[in-house]
């Protein structure tokens, strides 16, 4: 996939020396006293900024954007409202920079500069701001144009973003981190957006293999025959209704001593979920290409860890298959034997994610990992639980849960914990097998899904993250672009960079 991504650099330079199409300056509400570099720029451009503000054309409200045309070396001075100074936070910063990046791009700007200190109310480190500005503008500028054939040459891109600083600090580390993470988010989006006739299990597995090779990662791919031989009965059950054969991908990264236990990330990779014999009716069958979001996030997280040389050992396990309706499909009432030997009665073939994860989780548990994190578009019920705003998660271990919560605050990916109380196990009891795959009551959808998975992780500290809703965005707002979101990539990277 050919991609034109902007590159970001930090530069210490006087504002009146900046030669760019646009300069972005932040203002807090009712804080318009110009000082320092901004005042100098204003003086040298016939008070263009101060007179604009004096005329009450700009209030500094959060979300407000005003463009002042100038005939000087900076063609446009863009005033960005940041709202009340006391209420300022990273959400406001990232939404502002992402939204304005998009706006400038769509107006034909190819490069722009940002005046860093105008985005600091004094409560933040410049390093953090540089990282957030870089990540949010690169995420906001994402576009999926792979399948557009008309007017390709008219597609607008930004190729350079310059962060203007007033200190001698070096921001290379922050820009590198943010660029690698943005790249991981955007590549995840690319693959999740890719249609299911193209992105088959084999296609994704081949991609994972190439990615592993490029980054010197160990990678093993099991095909259908090998998956059968390993007795992954639940995974095979789901996969057997499709002509696009399953793949089981395992990638390993060693950034720490060999003796150190790995962290395992398991990602659900259903490349299309028709529901199987419990066929999804229209319109619920639409967009079920996004059911591979967990797998693609995991694959790009391990790549990003390798690129950043994080001092951890990591394995990524992704079961890849389609859930299709066919004469050979698995059925309601079938009993499948999982990789760990447990028998599972199928009550709904559309609850397939937990089945393929059951085998992948037991596989991951065998390597005695320090922790297991699974990322899965597991339920539509996640929509009822937290809507598009936050991702529900459940954890078997308090320390691990705490790590996720801290990473959530830092990454700005909102998550919320739900309980894994034993009472929920009741509704998964089967009359004929060890367990059944749904609760026919339809109660507590997200929790029941996790309660099912709990049977397959042994004693490993484990967290289940249900991105059923947050994998996809219907709106183009801030860092979100309509379509795949790359959910959990930022969250996982924040957790892993701080892992100890
Ligand atoms: N992939 C779906 C979950 C999903 C549904 C994600 C809609 C995003 C939007 C999953 O395989 C599924 O179908 N889950 C069922 C479970 C039910 C049968 C217990 C669901 O949520 O309806
Ligand atoms: Mn399903
Ligand atoms: Zn599914």
Short mmCIF file of C-alpha atoms and ligand atoms in Angstrom, two decimals:
data_model
loop_
_atom_site.label_atom_id
_atom_site.label_comp_id
_atom_site.label_asym_id
_atom_site.label_seq_id
_atom_site.Cartn_x
_atom_site.Cartn_y
_atom_site.Cartn_z
CA UNK A 1 0.00 0.00 0.00
CA UNK A 2 1.53 3.28 -1.01
CA UNK A 3 1.15 5.84 1.72
CA UNK A 4 2.11 9.45 2.08
CA UNK A 5 2.52 10.20 5.77
CA UNK A 6 3.60 13.54 7.11
CA UNK A 7 6.94 13.79 8.84
CA UNK A 8 7.22 15.79 12.04
CA UNK A 9 10.19 17.77 13.33
CA UNK A 10 10.85 20.15 16.20
CA UNK A 11 12.75 23.34 15.47
CA UNK A 12 14.03 26.20 17.62
CA UNK A 13 13.56 29.31 15.51
CA UNK A 14 12.14 32.82 15.92
CA UNK A 15 8.55 33.02 14.76
CA UNK A 16 9.22 35.81 12.29
CA UNK A 17 11.77 33.52 10.58
CA UNK A 18 9.23 30.78 9.99
CA UNK A 19 8.49 30.33 6.31
CA UNK A 20 5.47 28.12 6.06
CA UNK A 21 1.97 28.01 4.65
CA UNK A 22 0.41 28.24 8.08
CA UNK A 23 1.34 28.82 11.70
CA UNK A 24 -0.88 27.40 14.39
CA UNK A 25 -1.11 29.39 17.64
CA UNK A 26 -3.19 28.34 20.64
CA UNK A 27 -5.14 30.79 22.84
CA UNK A 28 -6.97 30.26 26.09
CA UNK A 29 -10.32 31.94 26.60
CA UNK A 30 -9.96 35.61 27.58
CA UNK A 31 -6.18 35.37 27.74
CA UNK A 32 -5.19 37.54 24.85
CA UNK A 33 -2.23 39.51 26.18
CA UNK A 34 0.41 38.89 23.54
CA UNK A 35 3.91 38.34 24.79
CA UNK A 36 7.30 37.09 23.66
CA UNK A 37 7.54 35.66 20.19
CA UNK A 38 3.85 36.17 19.39
CA UNK A 39 4.07 39.84 20.30
CA UNK A 40 7.14 40.22 18.11
CA UNK A 41 5.36 38.55 15.21
CA UNK A 42 2.33 40.78 15.75
CA UNK A 43 4.47 43.92 15.80
CA UNK A 44 6.28 42.94 12.64
CA UNK A 45 3.10 42.11 10.77
CA UNK A 46 1.31 45.45 11.39
CA UNK A 47 -0.55 44.19 14.50
CA UNK A 48 -2.57 41.79 12.42
CA UNK A 49 -3.18 39.43 15.36
CA UNK A 50 -3.95 41.97 18.09
CA UNK A 51 -6.32 43.96 15.89
CA UNK A 52 -8.13 40.80 14.88
CA UNK A 53 -8.63 39.87 18.52
CA UNK A 54 -9.57 43.45 19.46
CA UNK A 55 -12.37 43.35 16.91
CA UNK A 56 -13.90 40.51 18.93
CA UNK A 57 -13.62 38.09 16.05
CA UNK A 58 -12.00 35.44 18.20
CA UNK A 59 -12.97 34.40 21.72
CA UNK A 60 -10.64 31.46 22.38
CA UNK A 61 -13.53 29.05 22.93
CA UNK A 62 -12.62 25.37 22.86
CA UNK A 63 -12.96 24.22 19.24
CA UNK A 64 -12.90 27.71 17.74
CA UNK A 65 -10.59 28.17 14.75
CA UNK A 66 -9.90 31.45 12.96
CA UNK A 67 -7.58 32.04 10.06
CA UNK A 68 -5.82 35.37 9.53
CA UNK A 69 -4.33 35.90 6.10
CA UNK A 70 -0.99 37.58 6.09
CA UNK A 71 1.20 38.72 3.24
CA UNK A 72 4.36 37.91 5.20
CA UNK A 73 6.48 34.79 5.10
CA UNK A 74 3.78 32.92 7.03
CA UNK A 75 0.75 33.02 4.75
CA UNK A 76 -1.86 32.07 7.33
CA UNK A 77 -1.90 32.57 11.07
CA UNK A 78 -4.37 30.10 12.52
CA UNK A 79 -5.79 30.97 15.94
CA UNK A 80 -6.87 27.86 17.84
CA UNK A 81 -9.25 28.29 20.76
CA UNK A 82 -8.38 26.09 23.73
CA UNK A 83 -11.17 27.12 26.11
CA UNK A 84 -10.65 28.05 29.75
CA UNK A 85 -7.07 27.69 30.88
CA UNK A 86 -8.03 25.81 34.08
CA UNK A 87 -9.98 23.18 32.15
CA UNK A 88 -7.27 22.55 29.57
CA UNK A 89 -6.16 18.93 29.17
CA UNK A 90 -4.64 16.49 26.68
CA UNK A 91 -8.03 15.62 25.17
CA UNK A 92 -8.49 19.27 24.21
CA UNK A 93 -4.93 19.50 22.89
CA UNK A 94 -5.17 16.36 20.75
CA UNK A 95 -8.63 17.08 19.38
CA UNK A 96 -7.58 20.62 18.49
CA UNK A 97 -4.38 19.64 16.70
CA UNK A 98 -6.04 16.72 14.89
CA UNK A 99 -9.05 18.77 13.75
CA UNK A 100 -6.94 21.69 12.54
CA UNK A 101 -4.48 19.37 10.76
CA UNK A 102 -7.42 17.95 8.81
CA UNK A 103 -8.81 21.39 8.04
CA UNK A 104 -5.47 22.69 6.76
CA UNK A 105 -4.97 19.60 4.63
CA UNK A 106 -8.43 19.88 3.11
CA UNK A 107 -7.74 23.52 2.25
CA UNK A 108 -4.71 22.46 0.24
CA UNK A 109 -1.95 23.18 2.77
CA UNK A 110 1.03 20.86 2.36
CA UNK A 111 2.99 21.87 5.44
CA UNK A 112 2.39 23.87 8.59
CA UNK A 113 4.05 24.92 11.83
CA UNK A 114 2.80 24.81 15.42
CA UNK A 115 3.97 27.24 18.08
CA UNK A 116 4.50 24.89 21.01
CA UNK A 117 4.54 27.20 24.01
CA UNK A 118 1.10 28.62 23.12
CA UNK A 119 -0.31 25.14 23.83
CA UNK A 120 1.16 24.92 27.32
CA UNK A 121 -0.74 26.42 30.24
CA UNK A 122 2.25 25.64 32.43
CA UNK A 123 0.89 22.34 33.73
CA UNK A 124 2.55 20.11 31.16
CA UNK A 125 6.03 19.11 30.12
CA UNK A 126 7.01 20.22 26.64
CA UNK A 127 8.07 16.63 25.95
CA UNK A 128 4.55 15.35 26.62
CA UNK A 129 3.02 18.04 24.45
CA UNK A 130 5.35 17.31 21.53
CA UNK A 131 4.49 13.62 21.76
CA UNK A 132 0.75 14.26 21.89
CA UNK A 133 0.80 16.84 19.09
CA UNK A 134 2.76 14.48 16.85
CA UNK A 135 0.59 11.45 17.54
CA UNK A 136 -2.72 13.26 17.26
CA UNK A 137 -1.96 15.08 14.04
CA UNK A 138 -0.62 11.92 12.38
CA UNK A 139 -3.70 9.99 13.50
CA UNK A 140 -6.09 12.73 12.43
CA UNK A 141 -4.52 12.97 8.99
CA UNK A 142 -5.15 9.28 8.24
CA UNK A 143 -7.11 8.52 5.07
CA UNK A 144 -8.11 5.21 3.50
CA UNK A 145 -8.03 5.69 -0.27
CA UNK A 146 -6.83 2.27 -1.40
CA UNK A 147 -9.97 1.44 -3.36
CA UNK A 148 -10.62 4.87 -4.89
CA UNK A 149 -9.62 4.92 -8.55
CA UNK A 150 -10.88 8.36 -9.63
CA UNK A 151 -8.94 11.61 -9.12
CA UNK A 152 -6.20 9.92 -7.15
CA UNK A 153 -3.86 12.80 -7.93
CA UNK A 154 -6.27 15.25 -6.32
CA UNK A 155 -6.07 13.62 -2.90
CA UNK A 156 -4.61 16.15 -0.45
CA UNK A 157 -1.69 15.29 1.83
CA UNK A 158 0.35 17.13 4.42
CA UNK A 159 4.00 16.22 4.14
CA UNK A 160 5.65 18.28 6.87
CA UNK A 161 4.66 19.43 10.35
CA UNK A 162 7.12 21.61 12.25
CA UNK A 163 6.79 22.15 15.97
CA UNK A 164 8.36 25.51 16.82
CA UNK A 165 10.00 25.46 20.23
CA UNK A 166 11.71 28.10 22.31
CA UNK A 167 14.07 25.80 24.18
CA UNK A 168 17.21 23.86 23.38
CA UNK A 169 15.58 20.60 24.39
CA UNK A 170 15.81 17.70 22.02
CA UNK A 171 12.49 16.06 21.22
CA UNK A 172 13.76 13.24 18.97
CA UNK A 173 12.73 10.54 21.43
CA UNK A 174 9.16 11.82 21.74
CA UNK A 175 8.73 12.35 18.00
CA UNK A 176 10.09 8.88 17.30
CA UNK A 177 7.73 7.23 19.82
CA UNK A 178 4.70 9.12 18.52
CA UNK A 179 5.56 8.46 14.86
CA UNK A 180 6.02 4.72 15.45
CA UNK A 181 2.76 4.49 17.41
CA UNK A 182 0.84 6.57 14.84
CA UNK A 183 2.18 4.30 12.13
CA UNK A 184 0.98 1.24 14.08
CA UNK A 185 -2.47 2.80 14.55
CA UNK A 186 -2.75 3.76 10.89
CA UNK A 187 -1.57 0.40 9.56
CA UNK A 188 -4.08 -1.32 11.85
CA UNK A 189 -6.76 0.96 10.38
CA UNK A 190 -5.64 0.11 6.84
CA UNK A 191 -6.03 -3.62 7.38
CA UNK A 192 -9.28 -3.43 9.31
CA UNK A 193 -10.70 -1.20 6.56
CA UNK A 194 -9.56 -3.65 3.88
CA UNK A 195 -12.55 -5.57 2.48
CA UNK A 196 -13.04 -9.20 3.50
CA UNK A 197 -12.68 -10.59 -0.01
CA UNK A 198 -9.11 -9.26 0.01
CA UNK A 199 -8.10 -9.55 3.67
CA UNK A 200 -8.60 -13.31 4.10
CA UNK A 201 -6.91 -15.31 6.87
CA UNK A 202 -4.13 -16.29 4.47
CA UNK A 203 -3.62 -12.69 3.34
CA UNK A 204 -3.30 -11.43 6.90
CA UNK A 205 -0.99 -14.31 7.85
CA UNK A 206 1.29 -13.63 4.88
CA UNK A 207 1.41 -9.98 5.85
CA UNK A 208 2.28 -10.89 9.45
CA UNK A 209 5.08 -13.13 8.21
CA UNK A 210 6.56 -10.35 6.08
CA UNK A 211 6.27 -7.85 8.90
CA UNK A 212 8.04 -10.28 11.24
CA UNK A 213 10.83 -10.84 8.75
CA UNK A 214 11.39 -7.10 8.26
CA UNK A 215 11.67 -6.60 12.01
CA UNK A 216 13.70 -9.72 12.84
CA UNK A 217 10.85 -11.27 14.80
CA UNK A 218 10.23 -14.97 15.21
CA UNK A 219 7.05 -15.97 13.40
CA UNK A 220 5.30 -19.31 13.10
CA UNK A 221 2.21 -19.85 10.97
CA UNK A 222 0.09 -22.95 11.43
CA UNK A 223 -2.23 -23.95 8.57
CA UNK A 224 -5.50 -25.86 8.79
CA UNK A 225 -3.85 -29.27 8.87
CA UNK A 226 -1.56 -28.27 11.73
CA UNK A 227 -4.38 -26.56 13.63
CA UNK A 228 -6.37 -29.82 13.42
CA UNK A 229 -3.37 -31.82 14.54
CA UNK A 230 -2.96 -29.56 17.57
CA UNK A 231 -6.57 -30.40 18.53
CA UNK A 232 -7.83 -26.85 18.49
CA UNK A 233 -11.40 -28.12 18.16
CA UNK A 234 -13.16 -24.82 18.89
CA UNK A 235 -11.09 -22.88 16.38
CA UNK A 236 -11.57 -25.55 13.69
CA UNK A 237 -15.31 -25.67 14.41
CA UNK A 238 -15.69 -21.98 13.61
CA UNK A 239 -13.35 -22.08 10.61
CA UNK A 240 -14.75 -25.17 8.90
CA UNK A 241 -17.59 -23.38 7.07
CA UNK A 242 -15.31 -21.27 4.90
CA UNK A 243 -13.29 -21.96 1.75
CA UNK A 244 -10.81 -19.37 3.06
CA UNK A 245 -8.83 -21.64 5.33
CA UNK A 246 -7.74 -20.61 8.81
CA UNK A 247 -4.27 -19.63 9.94
CA UNK A 248 -2.84 -19.50 13.45
CA UNK A 249 -0.10 -16.91 13.74
CA UNK A 250 2.44 -16.69 16.56
CA UNK A 251 4.99 -13.86 16.63
CA UNK A 252 7.72 -13.45 19.24
CA UNK A 253 9.83 -10.45 20.24
CA UNK A 254 12.76 -10.68 22.66
CA UNK A 255 13.80 -7.29 23.96
CA UNK A 256 14.81 -8.60 27.36
CA UNK A 257 16.75 -11.57 28.76
CA UNK A 258 15.61 -14.92 27.41
CA UNK A 259 14.85 -16.08 30.95
CA UNK A 260 12.25 -13.39 31.49
CA UNK A 261 8.65 -14.53 31.08
CA UNK A 262 6.90 -13.06 28.05
CA UNK A 263 3.78 -10.94 28.02
CA UNK A 264 1.21 -12.52 25.70
CA UNK A 265 -1.23 -10.58 23.54
CA UNK A 266 -4.00 -12.57 21.89
CA UNK A 267 -6.03 -10.88 19.13
CA UNK A 268 -9.32 -12.06 17.63
CA UNK A 269 -8.94 -12.32 13.87
CA UNK A 270 -12.28 -13.12 12.25
CA UNK A 271 -11.80 -11.67 8.78
CA UNK A 272 -15.55 -11.78 8.20
CA UNK A 273 -18.30 -12.71 10.65
CA UNK A 274 -21.53 -13.67 8.91
CA UNK A 275 -22.78 -15.21 12.14
CA UNK A 276 -22.62 -18.69 10.59
CA UNK A 277 -25.86 -20.72 10.68
CA UNK A 278 -27.15 -18.14 13.17
CA UNK A 279 -26.82 -15.77 10.25
CA UNK A 280 -26.69 -12.07 11.03
CA UNK A 281 -29.66 -10.26 9.45
CA UNK A 282 -29.28 -7.00 7.55
CA UNK A 283 -28.06 -4.46 8.67
CA UNK A 284 -26.12 -6.26 11.42
CA UNK A 285 -24.08 -8.20 8.88
CA UNK A 286 -22.68 -4.95 7.52
CA UNK A 287 -19.13 -4.03 8.46
CA UNK A 288 -18.28 -7.45 9.86
CA UNK A 289 -14.86 -7.08 8.22
CA UNK A 290 -14.00 -5.17 11.41
CA UNK A 291 -14.06 -8.44 13.35
CA UNK A 292 -10.30 -8.78 12.78
CA UNK A 293 -9.50 -5.57 14.67
CA UNK A 294 -7.96 -7.31 17.69
CA UNK A 295 -5.58 -9.38 15.58
CA UNK A 296 -4.36 -6.41 13.55
CA UNK A 297 -3.86 -4.25 16.61
CA UNK A 298 -1.75 -7.01 18.22
CA UNK A 299 0.39 -7.53 15.12
CA UNK A 300 1.18 -3.84 14.84
CA UNK A 301 1.81 -3.49 18.56
CA UNK A 302 4.55 -6.11 18.45
CA UNK A 303 6.06 -4.41 15.41
CA UNK A 304 6.05 -1.05 17.21
CA UNK A 305 7.67 -2.64 20.30
CA UNK A 306 10.43 -4.01 18.11
CA UNK A 307 10.97 -0.68 16.38
CA UNK A 308 11.19 1.09 19.75
CA UNK A 309 13.37 -1.72 21.17
CA UNK A 310 11.27 -1.89 24.35
CA UNK A 311 12.98 -3.98 27.07
CA UNK A 312 10.29 -6.67 27.26
CA UNK A 313 9.60 -10.13 25.89
CA UNK A 314 6.34 -10.36 24.00
CA UNK A 315 4.40 -12.99 22.12
CA UNK A 316 1.42 -12.26 19.90
CA UNK A 317 -1.05 -15.01 19.11
CA UNK A 318 -3.75 -14.47 16.49
CA UNK A 319 -6.27 -17.06 15.33
CA UNK A 320 -7.43 -16.02 11.85
CA UNK A 321 -10.54 -17.43 10.18
CA UNK A 322 -13.92 -16.61 8.66
CA UNK A 323 -17.28 -17.40 10.25
CA UNK A 324 -19.40 -18.45 7.26
CA UNK A 325 -22.67 -20.15 6.46
CA UNK A 326 -22.19 -23.36 4.49
CA UNK A 327 -23.08 -27.08 4.38
CA UNK A 328 -19.90 -27.70 6.30
CA UNK A 329 -20.54 -25.04 8.97
CA UNK A 330 -20.61 -25.96 12.65
CA UNK A 331 -24.11 -25.97 14.14
CA UNK A 332 -26.03 -25.00 17.23
CA UNK A 333 -26.03 -28.12 19.48
CA UNK A 334 -22.60 -29.24 18.24
CA UNK A 335 -20.14 -30.06 20.99
CA UNK A 336 -16.57 -28.99 20.33
CA UNK A 337 -13.46 -30.02 22.25
CA UNK A 338 -11.16 -27.13 23.02
CA UNK A 339 -7.35 -27.23 22.92
CA UNK A 340 -7.28 -27.49 26.73
CA UNK A 341 -9.62 -30.51 26.64
CA UNK A 342 -12.80 -28.79 27.79
CA UNK A 343 -16.00 -29.56 25.91
CA UNK A 344 -18.15 -26.69 24.68
CA UNK A 345 -21.79 -26.91 23.65
CA UNK A 346 -22.64 -24.48 20.86
CA UNK A 347 -25.84 -22.57 21.45
CA UNK A 348 -25.18 -19.80 18.96
CA UNK A 349 -22.72 -19.94 16.07
CA UNK A 350 -22.49 -16.15 16.14
CA UNK A 351 -20.65 -16.29 19.46
CA UNK A 352 -17.59 -17.49 17.54
CA UNK A 353 -14.97 -15.06 18.81
CA UNK A 354 -14.84 -16.64 22.27
CA UNK A 355 -14.42 -20.06 20.64
CA UNK A 356 -11.35 -19.19 18.59
CA UNK A 357 -9.98 -17.22 21.54
CA UNK A 358 -10.51 -20.20 23.86
CA UNK A 359 -7.92 -22.18 21.90
CA UNK A 360 -5.61 -19.21 21.36
CA UNK A 361 -5.69 -18.31 25.07
CA UNK A 362 -4.86 -21.86 26.19
CA UNK A 363 -2.06 -21.90 23.63
CA UNK A 364 -0.70 -18.61 25.00
CA UNK A 365 -1.09 -19.85 28.60
CA UNK A 366 1.25 -22.77 27.83
CA UNK A 367 4.21 -20.41 27.54
CA UNK A 368 3.63 -19.49 31.22
CA UNK A 369 3.42 -15.79 30.42
CA UNK A 370 3.71 -13.03 32.98
CA UNK A 371 0.33 -11.79 31.77
CA UNK A 372 -2.16 -12.46 29.00
CA UNK A 373 -4.03 -9.63 27.32
CA UNK A 374 -6.70 -10.44 24.79
CA UNK A 375 -8.11 -7.87 22.41
CA UNK A 376 -11.36 -8.82 20.71
CA UNK A 377 -14.39 -7.44 18.91
CA UNK A 378 -16.33 -9.85 21.09
CA UNK A 379 -19.78 -8.40 21.60
CA UNK A 380 -22.36 -6.01 20.25
CA UNK A 381 -23.33 -5.61 23.91
CA UNK A 382 -20.24 -3.41 24.39
CA UNK A 383 -22.35 -0.77 22.61
CA UNK A 384 -25.06 -0.95 25.27
CA UNK A 385 -22.44 -0.90 28.03
CA UNK A 386 -20.26 2.10 27.17
CA UNK A 387 -21.24 3.23 23.67
CA UNK A 388 -18.53 4.62 21.43
CA UNK A 389 -16.92 6.54 24.26
CA UNK A 390 -15.05 3.85 26.15
CA UNK A 391 -13.86 0.27 25.85
CA UNK A 392 -14.98 -2.21 28.52
CA UNK A 393 -12.35 -4.49 30.04
CA UNK A 394 -12.27 -7.23 32.67
CA UNK A 395 -9.28 -8.49 34.61
CA UNK A 396 -8.43 -11.51 36.75
CA UNK A 397 -5.64 -9.60 38.46
CA UNK A 398 -5.67 -6.25 40.24
CA UNK A 399 -2.13 -5.24 39.35
CA UNK A 400 -2.79 -5.85 35.68
CA UNK A 401 -6.06 -3.95 35.86
CA UNK A 402 -4.18 -1.03 37.41
CA UNK A 403 -1.65 -1.09 34.57
CA UNK A 404 -4.48 -0.84 32.03
CA UNK A 405 -6.07 2.07 33.89
CA UNK A 406 -2.81 4.01 34.05
CA UNK A 407 -2.12 3.34 30.37
CA UNK A 408 -5.64 4.51 29.58
CA UNK A 409 -5.07 7.89 31.21
CA UNK A 410 -1.76 8.35 29.41
CA UNK A 411 -2.90 7.14 26.00
CA UNK A 412 -6.27 8.98 26.14
CA UNK A 413 -7.99 5.73 25.10
CA UNK A 414 -10.85 5.51 27.55
CA UNK A 415 -11.52 2.14 29.18
CA UNK A 416 -13.80 1.06 32.03
CA UNK A 417 -13.58 -2.07 34.16
CA UNK A 418 -16.45 -4.52 34.58
CA UNK A 419 -16.54 -7.24 37.25
CA UNK A 420 -15.69 -10.92 36.77
CA UNK A 421 -17.78 -12.15 39.71
CA UNK A 422 -18.29 -15.93 39.97
CA UNK A 423 -22.09 -15.48 39.99
CA UNK A 424 -21.96 -15.01 36.23
CA UNK A 425 -20.62 -18.56 35.71
CA UNK A 426 -24.08 -19.99 36.44
CA UNK A 427 -25.54 -19.01 33.08
CA UNK A 428 -22.81 -20.76 31.08
CA UNK A 429 -23.52 -24.21 32.57
CA UNK A 430 -24.39 -26.76 29.90
CA UNK A 431 -26.65 -29.83 30.24
CA UNK A 432 -24.44 -31.93 27.99
CA UNK A 433 -20.92 -30.46 27.95
CA UNK A 434 -18.56 -28.74 30.39
CA UNK A 435 -19.78 -25.31 29.33
CA UNK A 436 -21.91 -23.65 26.65
CA UNK A 437 -20.89 -20.70 24.52
CA UNK A 438 -23.69 -18.26 25.38
CA UNK A 439 -26.21 -17.48 28.06
CA UNK A 440 -29.59 -17.79 26.34
CA UNK A 441 -30.89 -15.14 28.72
CA UNK A 442 -28.87 -12.56 26.79
CA UNK A 443 -27.85 -11.06 30.11
CA UNK A 444 -24.68 -9.07 30.79
CA UNK A 445 -23.28 -9.67 27.31
CA UNK A 446 -19.76 -8.31 27.80
CA UNK A 447 -19.28 -9.99 31.18
CA UNK A 448 -20.64 -13.35 30.02
CA UNK A 449 -18.21 -13.26 27.08
CA UNK A 450 -15.30 -12.70 29.46
CA UNK A 451 -16.63 -15.31 31.89
CA UNK A 452 -16.50 -17.86 29.09
CA UNK A 453 -12.88 -16.92 28.24
CA UNK A 454 -11.82 -17.17 31.89
CA UNK A 455 -11.93 -20.97 31.55
CA UNK A 456 -8.99 -20.99 29.16
CA UNK A 457 -6.27 -18.85 30.74
CA UNK A 458 -5.13 -21.17 33.57
CA UNK A 459 -3.72 -19.08 36.41
CA UNK A 460 -2.06 -16.41 34.32
CA UNK A 461 -2.93 -12.82 35.22
CA UNK A 462 -5.29 -11.98 32.41
CA UNK A 463 -7.24 -9.07 30.99
CA UNK A 464 -9.92 -9.16 28.32
CA UNK A 465 -10.53 -6.00 26.29
CA UNK A 466 -13.80 -5.90 24.30
CA UNK A 467 -13.45 -3.54 21.34
CA UNK A 468 -16.73 -4.67 19.73
CA UNK A 469 -17.85 -1.04 19.50
CA UNK A 470 -14.71 1.09 19.70
CA UNK A 471 -12.99 -0.69 16.80
CA UNK A 472 -15.01 1.49 14.43
CA UNK A 473 -15.91 5.16 14.23
CA UNK A 474 -18.96 6.63 12.52
CA UNK A 475 -17.62 10.15 12.90
CA UNK A 476 -14.67 12.14 11.65
CA UNK A 477 -13.70 14.08 14.76
CA UNK A 478 -10.38 14.78 16.48
CA UNK A 479 -8.07 11.79 16.18
CA UNK A 480 -10.98 9.70 14.89
CA UNK A 481 -11.44 9.25 11.17
CA UNK A 482 -14.56 7.50 9.84
CA UNK A 483 -13.86 3.77 9.73
CA UNK A 484 -11.42 1.62 11.67
CA UNK A 485 -9.95 3.34 14.74
CA UNK A 486 -6.89 1.23 15.55
CA UNK A 487 -8.37 0.80 19.03
CA UNK A 488 -6.01 -0.38 21.80
CA UNK A 489 -2.78 0.28 19.89
CA UNK A 490 -2.05 3.47 21.86
CA UNK A 491 -3.29 1.84 25.07
CA UNK A 492 -1.07 -1.23 24.67
CA UNK A 493 1.97 0.85 23.76
CA UNK A 494 1.57 3.04 26.85
CA UNK A 495 1.24 -0.07 29.00
CA UNK A 496 4.25 -1.82 27.45
CA UNK A 497 6.62 1.16 27.47
CA UNK A 498 6.11 1.41 31.26
CA UNK A 499 6.12 -2.35 31.91
CA UNK A 500 8.13 -3.52 34.87
N1 LIG B 1 -18.15 -9.94 16.15
C1 LIG B 1 -19.35 -10.01 16.90
C2 LIG B 1 -19.48 -8.85 17.87
C3 LIG B 1 -19.90 -7.55 17.26
C4 LIG B 1 -21.21 -7.35 16.89
C5 LIG B 1 -18.99 -6.54 17.11
C6 LIG B 1 -21.60 -6.15 16.35
C7 LIG B 1 -19.38 -5.32 16.57
C8 LIG B 1 -20.69 -5.12 16.20
C9 LIG B 1 -19.42 -11.29 17.69
O1 LIG B 1 -18.86 -12.39 17.07
C10 LIG B 1 -20.86 -11.59 17.89
O2 LIG B 1 -21.55 -11.83 16.92
N2 LIG B 1 -21.31 -11.60 19.15
C11 LIG B 1 -22.65 -11.86 19.47
C12 LIG B 1 -22.65 -12.70 20.73
C13 LIG B 1 -24.02 -13.21 21.09
C14 LIG B 1 -24.47 -14.25 20.08
C15 LIG B 1 -23.94 -13.83 22.47
C16 LIG B 1 -23.38 -10.54 19.70
O3 LIG B 1 -22.78 -9.64 20.29
O4 LIG B 1 -24.49 -10.40 19.22
MN1 LIG B 2 -20.27 -13.34 15.77
ZN1 LIG B 3 -17.39 -12.00 15.70
#
